[in-house]
Tab-separated table of C-alpha atoms and ligand atoms in Angstrom:
chain	number	residue	atom	x	y	z
A	285	MET	CA	58.308	92.758	-20.302
A	286	LYS	CA	57.469	93.609	-16.711
A	287	LYS	CA	54.599	91.322	-15.650
A	288	LYS	CA	51.450	92.900	-14.244
A	289	MET	CA	50.967	92.381	-10.505
A	290	LYS	CA	47.500	91.014	-11.191
A	291	ASP	CA	48.976	87.936	-12.895
A	292	HIS	CA	50.241	86.704	-9.554
A	293	LYS	CA	48.519	86.595	-6.167
A	294	LEU	CA	50.858	88.210	-3.684
A	295	GLN	CA	50.945	87.159	-0.042
A	296	PRO	CA	49.867	89.719	2.593
A	297	GLU	CA	53.425	90.191	3.896
A	298	SER	CA	54.516	91.218	0.388
A	299	LEU	CA	51.770	93.837	0.182
A	300	MET	CA	52.103	95.498	3.590
A	301	MET	CA	54.533	98.127	2.265
A	302	SER	CA	52.454	99.283	-0.710
A	303	HIS	CA	48.855	98.055	-0.822
A	304	GLY	CA	46.211	100.745	-1.159
A	305	TYR	CA	48.648	103.657	-1.541
A	306	ARG	CA	50.148	105.329	-4.610
A	307	PRO	CA	53.241	107.594	-4.286
A	308	GLU	CA	51.855	110.009	-6.902
A	309	TRP	CA	49.120	110.958	-4.422
A	310	SER	CA	51.786	112.514	-2.171
A	311	GLU	CA	54.629	114.097	-4.166
A	312	GLY	CA	56.166	110.661	-4.784
A	313	ALA	CA	56.606	109.907	-1.074
A	314	ILE	CA	57.299	106.182	-0.797
A	315	LYS	CA	55.497	106.035	2.529
A	316	CYS	CA	51.961	107.152	3.075
A	317	PRO	CA	52.293	110.471	4.956
A	318	ILE	CA	50.344	111.198	8.138
A	319	PHE	CA	47.276	113.100	6.990
A	320	LEU	CA	46.877	115.418	9.951
A	321	THR	CA	43.764	117.088	8.683
A	322	SER	CA	40.246	117.238	10.057
A	323	THR	CA	38.472	118.068	6.798
A	324	PHE	CA	38.916	117.638	3.023
A	325	VAL	CA	38.294	120.159	0.245
A	326	PHE	CA	35.669	119.167	-2.350
A	327	LYS	CA	36.497	119.982	-5.974
A	328	THR	CA	32.954	121.153	-6.588
A	329	ALA	CA	29.699	121.458	-4.668
A	330	GLU	CA	28.320	118.616	-6.820
A	331	GLU	CA	31.138	116.364	-5.632
A	332	GLY	CA	30.440	117.262	-1.986
A	333	LYS	CA	26.781	116.415	-2.526
A	334	ALA	CA	27.661	113.068	-4.140
A	335	PHE	CA	29.995	112.115	-1.239
A	336	PHE	CA	27.322	112.902	1.338
A	337	GLU	CA	24.678	110.923	-0.560
A	338	LEU	CA	26.891	107.855	-0.163
A	339	ALA	CA	27.898	108.623	3.422
A	340	TYR	CA	24.235	108.849	4.447
A	341	GLY	CA	23.200	105.861	2.354
A	342	LYS	CA	20.798	107.971	0.271
A	343	ARG	CA	21.706	106.007	-2.850
A	344	GLU	CA	23.653	102.891	-3.821
A	345	LYS	CA	27.309	103.155	-4.836
A	346	ALA	CA	27.797	103.327	-8.614
A	347	PRO	CA	30.108	100.578	-9.976
A	348	ASN	CA	33.697	101.427	-8.993
A	349	GLU	CA	32.581	104.435	-6.977
A	350	GLU	CA	34.389	104.931	-3.648
A	351	LEU	CA	33.264	107.085	-0.766
A	352	GLY	CA	35.243	110.324	-1.192
A	353	LEU	CA	37.153	111.943	1.643
A	354	ILE	CA	34.851	114.167	3.704
A	355	TYR	CA	35.877	114.626	7.328
A	356	SER	CA	38.320	112.632	9.499
A	357	ARG	CA	35.633	111.290	11.823
A	358	ILE	CA	34.152	109.539	8.752
A	359	ASN	CA	37.326	108.683	6.837
A	360	ASN	CA	40.984	109.614	6.484
A	361	PRO	CA	43.648	108.172	4.127
A	362	ASP	CA	45.719	106.721	6.986
A	363	LEU	CA	42.678	104.811	8.249
A	364	GLU	CA	41.399	103.718	4.848
A	365	ILE	CA	44.758	102.386	3.667
A	366	LEU	CA	45.331	100.643	6.991
A	367	GLU	CA	41.863	99.059	6.746
A	368	ASP	CA	42.601	97.836	3.210
A	369	ARG	CA	45.824	96.239	4.452
A	370	LEU	CA	44.216	94.588	7.478
A	371	CYS	CA	41.592	93.031	5.155
A	372	LEU	CA	44.338	91.064	3.389
A	373	TRP	CA	45.331	88.959	6.417
A	374	ASP	CA	41.801	87.801	7.204
A	375	GLU	CA	40.607	87.867	3.563
A	376	ALA	CA	37.791	90.139	4.733
A	377	ASP	CA	35.695	92.448	2.532
A	378	GLY	CA	35.804	95.281	5.000
A	379	CYS	CA	37.517	96.623	8.100
A	380	ALA	CA	36.939	99.442	10.558
A	381	VAL	CA	39.707	100.646	12.863
A	382	PHE	CA	39.129	102.089	16.310
A	383	GLU	CA	40.944	104.021	18.997
A	384	SER	CA	41.077	100.877	21.182
A	385	GLY	CA	40.215	97.200	21.192
A	386	MET	CA	37.464	97.986	23.697
A	387	SER	CA	35.889	100.559	21.375
A	388	ALA	CA	35.947	97.977	18.542
A	389	ILE	CA	34.243	95.376	20.781
A	390	THR	CA	31.686	97.718	22.367
A	391	THR	CA	30.721	99.259	19.015
A	392	VAL	CA	30.000	95.771	17.615
A	393	LEU	CA	27.915	94.837	20.677
A	394	LEU	CA	25.963	98.102	20.549
A	395	GLU	CA	25.303	97.882	16.820
A	396	PHE	CA	24.095	94.269	16.663
A	397	LEU	CA	22.229	93.967	19.982
A	398	SER	CA	18.933	95.593	20.986
A	399	PRO	CA	16.901	95.629	24.213
A	400	GLY	CA	15.509	92.156	24.942
A	401	ASP	CA	18.303	90.350	23.089
A	402	VAL	CA	20.554	87.636	24.490
A	403	VAL	CA	24.309	87.412	23.791
A	404	ALA	CA	25.983	84.087	24.643
A	405	TYR	CA	29.696	84.412	25.378
A	406	SER	CA	32.564	82.030	26.049
A	407	THR	CA	34.412	82.256	29.343
A	408	PRO	CA	36.765	83.631	30.356
A	409	VAL	CA	36.769	86.767	28.190
A	410	TYR	CA	38.954	89.852	28.487
A	411	GLY	CA	38.115	91.751	31.691
A	412	GLY	CA	36.895	94.851	29.866
A	413	THR	CA	34.622	92.768	27.635
A	414	ASP	CA	33.303	90.888	30.675
A	415	HIS	CA	32.510	94.163	32.423
A	416	PHE	CA	30.677	95.621	29.428
A	417	LEU	CA	28.642	92.426	28.931
A	418	ASN	CA	27.667	92.071	32.579
A	419	HIS	CA	27.506	95.628	33.901
A	420	PHE	CA	26.704	97.913	30.976
A	421	LEU	CA	24.487	95.926	28.586
A	422	PRO	CA	21.951	94.915	31.301
A	423	LYS	CA	21.116	98.634	31.682
A	424	TYR	CA	19.743	98.392	28.132
A	425	GLY	CA	17.863	95.160	28.774
A	426	ILE	CA	20.435	92.956	27.044
A	427	HIS	CA	21.172	89.652	28.773
A	428	ALA	CA	24.680	88.113	28.648
A	429	LEU	CA	24.747	84.321	28.961
A	430	PRO	CA	28.157	82.780	29.767
A	431	PHE	CA	29.180	79.313	28.626
A	432	ARG	CA	32.244	77.195	29.422
A	433	PRO	CA	34.789	75.972	26.874
A	434	GLY	CA	33.518	72.614	25.588
A	435	GLU	CA	29.841	73.472	26.136
A	436	GLU	CA	29.596	74.575	22.493
A	437	LYS	CA	29.602	70.858	21.579
A	438	GLU	CA	26.048	70.293	22.902
A	439	ASP	CA	25.277	71.807	26.317
A	440	LEU	CA	25.027	75.348	24.958
A	441	GLN	CA	22.345	74.333	22.482
A	442	LYS	CA	20.396	72.653	25.317
A	443	LYS	CA	20.782	75.706	27.518
A	444	LEU	CA	19.491	77.960	24.740
A	445	SER	CA	16.541	75.671	24.090
A	446	THR	CA	15.148	76.305	27.580
A	447	GLY	CA	12.556	79.072	27.905
A	448	ASP	CA	12.892	81.789	25.295
A	449	LEU	CA	16.699	82.205	25.483
A	450	GLY	CA	17.222	80.807	21.973
A	451	LYS	CA	14.404	82.901	20.552
A	452	LYS	CA	16.115	86.000	21.934
A	453	LEU	CA	19.647	84.942	20.998
A	454	LYS	CA	21.211	87.584	18.736
A	455	MET	CA	24.930	87.007	19.065
A	456	ILE	CA	27.527	84.444	20.121
A	457	PHE	CA	30.738	86.138	21.236
A	458	LEU	CA	33.940	84.098	21.530
A	459	GLU	CA	37.449	84.688	22.687
A	460	THR	CA	39.690	81.822	21.600
A	461	PRO	CA	42.245	80.786	22.732
A	462	ALA	CA	41.006	82.084	26.055
A	463	ASN	CA	43.243	84.439	27.962
A	464	PRO	CA	45.153	83.467	30.171
A	465	THR	CA	44.565	79.703	30.057
A	466	ASN	CA	44.927	79.087	26.297
A	467	THR	CA	41.692	77.027	26.272
A	468	ILE	CA	40.381	76.589	22.714
A	469	ILE	CA	36.753	77.001	21.640
A	470	ASP	CA	35.396	75.355	18.478
A	471	ILE	CA	34.297	78.194	16.162
A	472	GLN	CA	32.510	75.887	13.688
A	473	ALA	CA	30.482	74.309	16.496
A	474	CYS	CA	29.399	77.815	17.565
A	475	LYS	CA	28.504	78.649	13.971
A	476	ARG	CA	26.192	75.604	13.884
A	477	ILE	CA	24.452	76.862	17.031
A	478	ALA	CA	24.160	80.372	15.563
A	479	ASP	CA	22.507	78.868	12.472
A	480	ILE	CA	20.105	76.739	14.514
A	481	PHE	CA	18.773	79.831	16.283
A	482	SER	CA	18.731	82.058	13.172
A	483	ASN	CA	15.525	82.426	11.155
A	484	ASP	CA	13.972	84.656	8.498
A	485	GLU	CA	13.375	87.420	11.019
A	486	LYS	CA	16.708	87.465	12.769
A	487	LYS	CA	20.251	86.385	12.171
A	488	VAL	CA	22.427	85.269	15.085
A	489	PHE	CA	25.815	86.902	14.531
A	490	LEU	CA	29.010	85.090	15.473
A	491	THR	CA	31.813	87.383	16.703
A	492	VAL	CA	35.341	86.195	17.510
A	493	ASP	CA	37.954	88.159	19.452
A	494	ASN	CA	41.037	87.050	17.514
A	495	THR	CA	43.609	89.084	19.465
A	496	TYR	CA	45.559	86.070	20.783
A	497	MET	CA	46.294	84.260	17.497
A	498	GLY	CA	45.454	86.724	14.752
A	499	PRO	CA	45.849	87.964	12.226
A	500	LEU	CA	48.630	85.509	11.312
A	501	TRP	CA	47.676	82.085	12.707
A	502	SER	CA	43.901	82.286	12.902
A	503	HIS	CA	41.203	83.409	10.433
A	504	PRO	CA	37.793	82.978	12.086
A	505	LEU	CA	35.857	84.310	9.064
A	506	LYS	CA	36.856	81.091	7.255
A	507	HIS	CA	35.249	79.042	10.032
A	508	GLY	CA	31.930	80.867	9.823
A	509	ALA	CA	32.420	83.958	12.007
A	510	ASP	CA	30.545	87.066	10.855
A	511	LEU	CA	32.752	89.512	12.703
A	512	VAL	CA	36.351	89.404	13.883
A	513	VAL	CA	37.514	91.879	16.503
A	514	TYR	CA	41.023	92.787	17.575
A	515	SER	CA	42.855	94.690	20.188
A	516	ALA	CA	45.372	96.122	17.684
A	517	THR	CA	47.300	97.257	20.753
A	518	LYS	CA	48.686	93.704	20.874
A	519	TYR	CA	50.311	91.841	17.920
A	520	ILE	CA	49.095	94.218	15.198
A	521	GLY	CA	50.655	97.254	16.902
A	522	GLY	CA	53.310	95.025	18.442
A	523	HIS	CA	55.574	97.629	20.058
A	524	SER	CA	53.739	98.572	23.282
A	525	ASP	CA	53.357	102.149	22.064
A	526	ILE	CA	49.736	102.515	20.904
A	527	ILE	CA	46.192	101.595	21.883
A	528	ALA	CA	43.987	100.641	18.905
A	529	GLY	CA	41.359	98.172	17.715
A	530	ALA	CA	39.850	96.729	14.540
A	531	VAL	CA	36.706	94.956	13.316
A	532	LEU	CA	36.575	92.855	10.122
A	533	GLY	CA	33.753	91.194	8.236
A	534	ASN	CA	31.702	91.348	5.055
A	535	GLY	CA	30.753	94.657	3.416
A	536	GLU	CA	27.296	94.777	4.955
A	537	VAL	CA	28.324	94.287	8.595
A	538	ILE	CA	31.278	96.665	8.264
A	539	THR	CA	29.024	99.390	6.820
A	540	ARG	CA	26.872	99.052	9.939
A	541	VAL	CA	29.922	99.152	12.235
A	542	LYS	CA	31.383	102.184	10.436
A	543	THR	CA	28.082	104.046	10.578
A	544	LEU	CA	27.896	103.667	14.353
A	545	ARG	CA	31.603	104.560	14.589
A	546	THR	CA	30.862	107.827	12.784
A	547	PHE	CA	28.293	108.757	15.424
A	548	LEU	CA	30.244	107.522	18.457
A	549	GLY	CA	33.352	109.218	17.069
A	550	ASN	CA	35.639	106.428	18.299
A	551	MET	CA	37.685	105.938	15.113
A	552	ALA	CA	41.475	105.852	15.383
A	553	GLY	CA	43.330	109.076	14.631
A	554	PRO	CA	45.637	109.439	11.583
A	555	TYR	CA	48.807	109.073	13.654
A	556	THR	CA	47.599	105.761	15.092
A	557	GLY	CA	46.699	104.650	11.567
A	558	TRP	CA	50.170	105.502	10.343
A	559	LEU	CA	51.905	103.721	13.240
A	560	LEU	CA	49.829	100.595	12.658
A	561	MET	CA	50.752	100.594	8.952
A	562	ARG	CA	54.372	100.753	9.985
A	563	SER	CA	53.795	97.851	12.386
A	564	LEU	CA	52.092	95.731	9.733
A	565	GLU	CA	55.226	95.750	7.587
A	566	THR	CA	56.959	93.532	10.166
A	567	LEU	CA	53.901	91.699	11.509
A	568	LYS	CA	54.782	88.318	10.067
A	569	ILE	CA	58.464	88.286	10.973
A	570	ARG	CA	57.719	89.550	14.458
A	571	MET	CA	55.028	86.981	15.128
A	572	GLU	CA	57.058	84.115	13.658
A	573	GLN	CA	60.066	84.991	15.791
A	574	GLN	CA	57.880	85.353	18.863
A	575	GLN	CA	56.352	81.944	18.183
A	576	ALA	CA	59.731	80.264	17.619
A	577	ASN	CA	60.902	81.707	20.943
A	578	ALA	CA	57.681	80.673	22.697
A	579	VAL	CA	58.109	77.058	21.554
A	580	LYS	CA	61.598	76.986	23.127
A	581	VAL	CA	60.399	78.628	26.341
A	582	ALA	CA	57.382	76.280	26.623
A	583	GLU	CA	59.612	73.226	26.142
A	584	TYR	CA	62.050	74.521	28.734
A	585	LEU	CA	59.266	75.186	31.250
A	586	ASN	CA	57.702	71.795	30.599
A	587	ASP	CA	60.902	70.114	31.776
A	588	HIS	CA	61.573	72.329	34.785
A	589	PRO	CA	61.098	70.723	38.233
A	590	MET	CA	59.596	73.928	39.673
A	591	VAL	CA	56.835	73.953	37.058
A	592	LYS	CA	53.581	72.114	37.784
A	593	ASN	CA	52.075	72.479	34.303
A	594	VAL	CA	52.395	74.524	31.122
A	595	ARG	CA	49.459	75.820	29.084
A	596	TYR	CA	50.610	76.311	25.534
A	597	PRO	CA	48.788	75.208	22.337
A	598	GLY	CA	52.016	73.630	21.109
A	599	LEU	CA	51.867	71.153	23.999
A	600	ILE	CA	48.302	69.893	23.383
A	601	LYS	CA	48.493	66.100	23.078
A	602	GLU	CA	47.824	64.581	19.671
A	603	GLY	CA	44.768	62.357	19.489
A	604	THR	CA	42.727	64.479	21.925
A	605	GLU	CA	39.584	66.385	20.951
A	606	ALA	CA	41.311	69.665	21.837
A	607	TYR	CA	44.082	68.790	19.390
A	608	GLU	CA	41.562	68.241	16.565
A	609	VAL	CA	40.021	71.674	17.136
A	610	PHE	CA	43.458	73.245	17.463
A	611	LYS	CA	44.616	71.716	14.150
A	612	LYS	CA	41.456	72.788	12.333
A	613	GLN	CA	41.497	76.352	13.618
A	614	TYR	CA	45.119	77.449	13.892
A	615	SER	CA	48.175	77.428	11.668
A	616	GLY	CA	50.549	78.189	14.528
A	617	THR	CA	50.971	77.614	18.252
A	618	GLY	CA	51.196	81.295	19.216
A	619	ALA	CA	53.508	83.157	21.545
A	620	MET	CA	51.499	83.244	24.778
A	621	VAL	CA	52.643	80.749	27.420
A	622	SER	CA	51.079	80.291	30.861
A	623	PHE	CA	52.369	78.002	33.568
A	624	GLU	CA	51.795	77.108	37.198
A	625	ILE	CA	54.769	77.237	39.500
A	626	HIS	CA	54.857	74.726	42.405
A	627	GLY	CA	53.520	76.618	45.398
A	628	GLY	CA	51.271	79.648	45.368
A	629	GLU	CA	51.226	83.425	45.171
A	630	GLN	CA	54.442	83.849	47.148
A	631	GLU	CA	56.433	81.617	44.780
A	632	ALA	CA	54.837	83.227	41.715
A	633	PHE	CA	55.631	86.718	43.017
A	634	GLU	CA	59.191	85.761	43.927
A	635	PHE	CA	59.612	84.477	40.357
A	636	LEU	CA	58.150	87.654	38.821
A	637	ASN	CA	60.217	89.922	41.059
A	638	SER	CA	63.403	88.072	40.095
A	639	LEU	CA	63.116	88.487	36.324
A	640	ASN	CA	65.639	90.826	34.708
A	641	LEU	CA	65.070	90.903	30.957
A	642	ILE	CA	61.394	89.962	30.951
A	643	GLN	CA	59.395	92.946	32.164
A	644	LEU	CA	56.636	92.760	34.754
A	645	ALA	CA	53.664	94.281	32.901
A	646	VAL	CA	50.240	93.403	31.536
A	647	SER	CA	49.400	93.555	27.799
A	648	LEU	CA	50.815	91.125	25.245
A	649	GLY	CA	51.998	90.570	21.694
A	650	SER	CA	54.780	93.132	21.763
A	651	THR	CA	58.432	92.877	20.726
A	652	GLU	CA	59.553	92.714	24.360
A	653	SER	CA	58.673	89.757	26.582
A	654	LEU	CA	56.265	90.450	29.422
A	655	ALA	CA	55.234	88.511	32.518
A	656	GLN	CA	52.280	88.996	34.855
A	657	HIS	CA	50.124	87.273	37.488
A	658	PRO	CA	46.584	86.876	36.048
A	659	LYS	CA	44.832	86.174	39.358
A	660	THR	CA	45.859	89.479	40.957
A	661	MET	CA	46.356	91.520	37.781
A	662	THR	CA	44.523	91.044	34.426
A	663	HIS	CA	41.848	88.742	35.887
A	664	ALA	CA	41.603	90.266	39.378
A	665	GLY	CA	38.041	91.421	38.651
A	666	LEU	CA	36.692	87.894	38.151
A	667	ASP	CA	34.485	86.166	40.678
A	668	PRO	CA	36.800	83.977	42.891
A	669	ASP	CA	34.713	80.893	41.991
A	670	HIS	CA	35.245	81.623	38.302
A	671	GLN	CA	38.971	82.154	38.823
A	672	GLU	CA	39.145	78.709	40.389
A	673	GLU	CA	36.956	77.085	37.742
A	674	PHE	CA	39.018	78.500	34.862
A	675	GLY	CA	42.315	77.532	36.469
A	676	ILE	CA	43.398	81.099	37.220
A	677	SER	CA	45.200	80.034	40.371
A	678	ASP	CA	47.614	81.714	42.797
A	679	ALA	CA	50.441	79.839	41.099
A	680	LEU	CA	49.619	80.855	37.506
A	681	VAL	CA	52.062	83.087	35.627
A	682	ARG	CA	51.396	84.370	32.101
A	683	LEU	CA	54.223	85.122	29.685
A	684	SER	CA	53.978	87.042	26.430
A	685	ILE	CA	57.060	86.093	24.470
A	686	GLY	CA	58.882	88.736	22.427
A	687	VAL	CA	61.548	88.797	19.732
A	688	GLU	CA	64.630	88.605	21.973
A	689	ASN	CA	67.133	85.760	21.625
A	690	TYR	CA	65.396	82.759	23.181
A	691	LYS	CA	68.582	81.744	25.042
A	692	ASP	CA	68.492	85.059	26.893
A	693	LEU	CA	64.846	84.509	27.778
A	694	ILE	CA	65.561	81.012	29.086
A	695	TRP	CA	68.577	82.308	31.007
A	696	ASP	CA	66.345	84.934	32.638
A	697	ILE	CA	63.622	82.430	33.530
A	698	ASP	CA	66.198	79.972	34.827
A	699	GLN	CA	67.871	82.483	37.135
A	700	ALA	CA	64.432	83.601	38.403
A	701	PHE	CA	63.634	79.958	39.326
A	702	GLN	CA	66.985	79.752	41.136
A	703	ALA	CA	66.078	82.902	43.058
A	704	VAL	CA	62.766	81.308	44.101
A	705	GLU	CA	64.627	78.200	45.250
A	706	GLU	CA	67.079	80.254	47.321
A	707	PHE	CA	64.210	82.220	48.791
A	708	LEU	CA	62.449	79.013	49.800
A	709	LYS	CA	65.630	77.519	51.274
A	710	SER	CA	66.326	80.638	53.310
A	711	ASN	CA	62.821	80.189	54.736
A	712	GLY	CA	63.522	76.548	55.549
A	713	ARG	CA	61.249	75.224	52.813
A	714	ASN	CA	61.651	73.021	49.756
A	715	ILE	CA	59.968	73.204	46.411
A	716	ASN	CA	57.144	70.704	46.680
A	717	ALA	CA	58.036	69.139	43.367
B	145	LIG	C1	43.802	93.843	25.348
B	145	LIG	C2	42.636	93.064	24.907
B	145	LIG	C3	41.400	93.695	24.648
B	145	LIG	C4	41.173	95.176	24.862
B	145	LIG	O1	41.900	95.942	23.948
B	145	LIG	P1	42.424	97.439	24.241
B	145	LIG	O2	43.194	97.759	23.019
B	145	LIG	O3	43.225	97.406	25.498
B	145	LIG	O4	41.203	98.299	24.393
B	145	LIG	C5	40.358	92.906	24.195
B	145	LIG	N1	40.506	91.569	24.013
B	145	LIG	C6	41.678	90.944	24.267
B	145	LIG	C7	41.785	89.467	24.056
B	145	LIG	C8	42.768	91.666	24.726
B	145	LIG	O5	43.918	91.025	24.990
């Protein structure tokens, strides 16, 4: 007899092709169609009334009752099925998808922060997040307090204990590993701080931007995060062809996020939902291949005489504190590799301009490998002192490793180094190795 699926717990990668969708809903179509529709027909007026009662929170859900389809700003099958599938990777109760990573992040900040509140955030964070924290939120009387990687161990608690910062603390926002330096922040240590400053009147929410390592190698909800945010443009989308975002957490926080999403109207459209479902089918094999390639590239770079240092989680030394946090938090080493070339901007640019296969572009997590110069590109907006402090130097190059054959990637990097060497020689200089 055919065994029931419920007798066996399937892994997320086994469920990405089918979870949450039934072919009989759509003429037997094996794939969930794109529901290009703005509105949905109610069977009866009573049904329409019942759906709206739930949508507006006028009554509690009955057991097994689901919010019916109303209008595509509130819900749409392509979004709901995608959200169900994304929940599996992070073992979250709920998910809300957005038209960009920035709309996911800003909706969370707007929903959980009020005038007078303080949000502590790790540095560096994504440029867009940094801008919103420091240039938009202050207009609403919300204060953003930066902290450095490592400060979560004790200094952050001390900092928050001065004046009324801790009393006003409402959220800790983390991005780990930090882009572009791959610095790791201890999520559990931040959770302890969030708990210390929580009381009966207010909860301090812990939010983690998991774009760099998730949803495959990192599951912040398991380490105490309340909310996980993603730029789904990156690994989740994975093909450099869509902009999207997602938020995951327990039922209560996701209801709040979805309610604000309904009024901001920044949900993803059905076509984006469909493309992301297609992407999720290959998420694991893509990310695993990217990681395997990144390990080879990082090892190659680590041995190259033109390379000053390599920043890759796979190269963190055993026995260090950073290694302990890395081991606890991540099940993989990722596919983002940064390195400093000997020299400065000129050498870095010569290297970037000499690449053939690896494309010169920002963004990350896609099937094709990308290279960029953080100091003058993704992190150009940072204060020069902060660039220096975080190690975003003239010589730093960031690579996002794709699914190509790693030998071709190494060949490309190798010939680009040779081009830099020739360039230096023709200018009467040597690499200062
Ligand atoms: C790209 C990125 C974002 C912003 O996402 P968009 O989809 O571009 O809006 C936020 N956080 C991180 C870590 C990112 O890499």
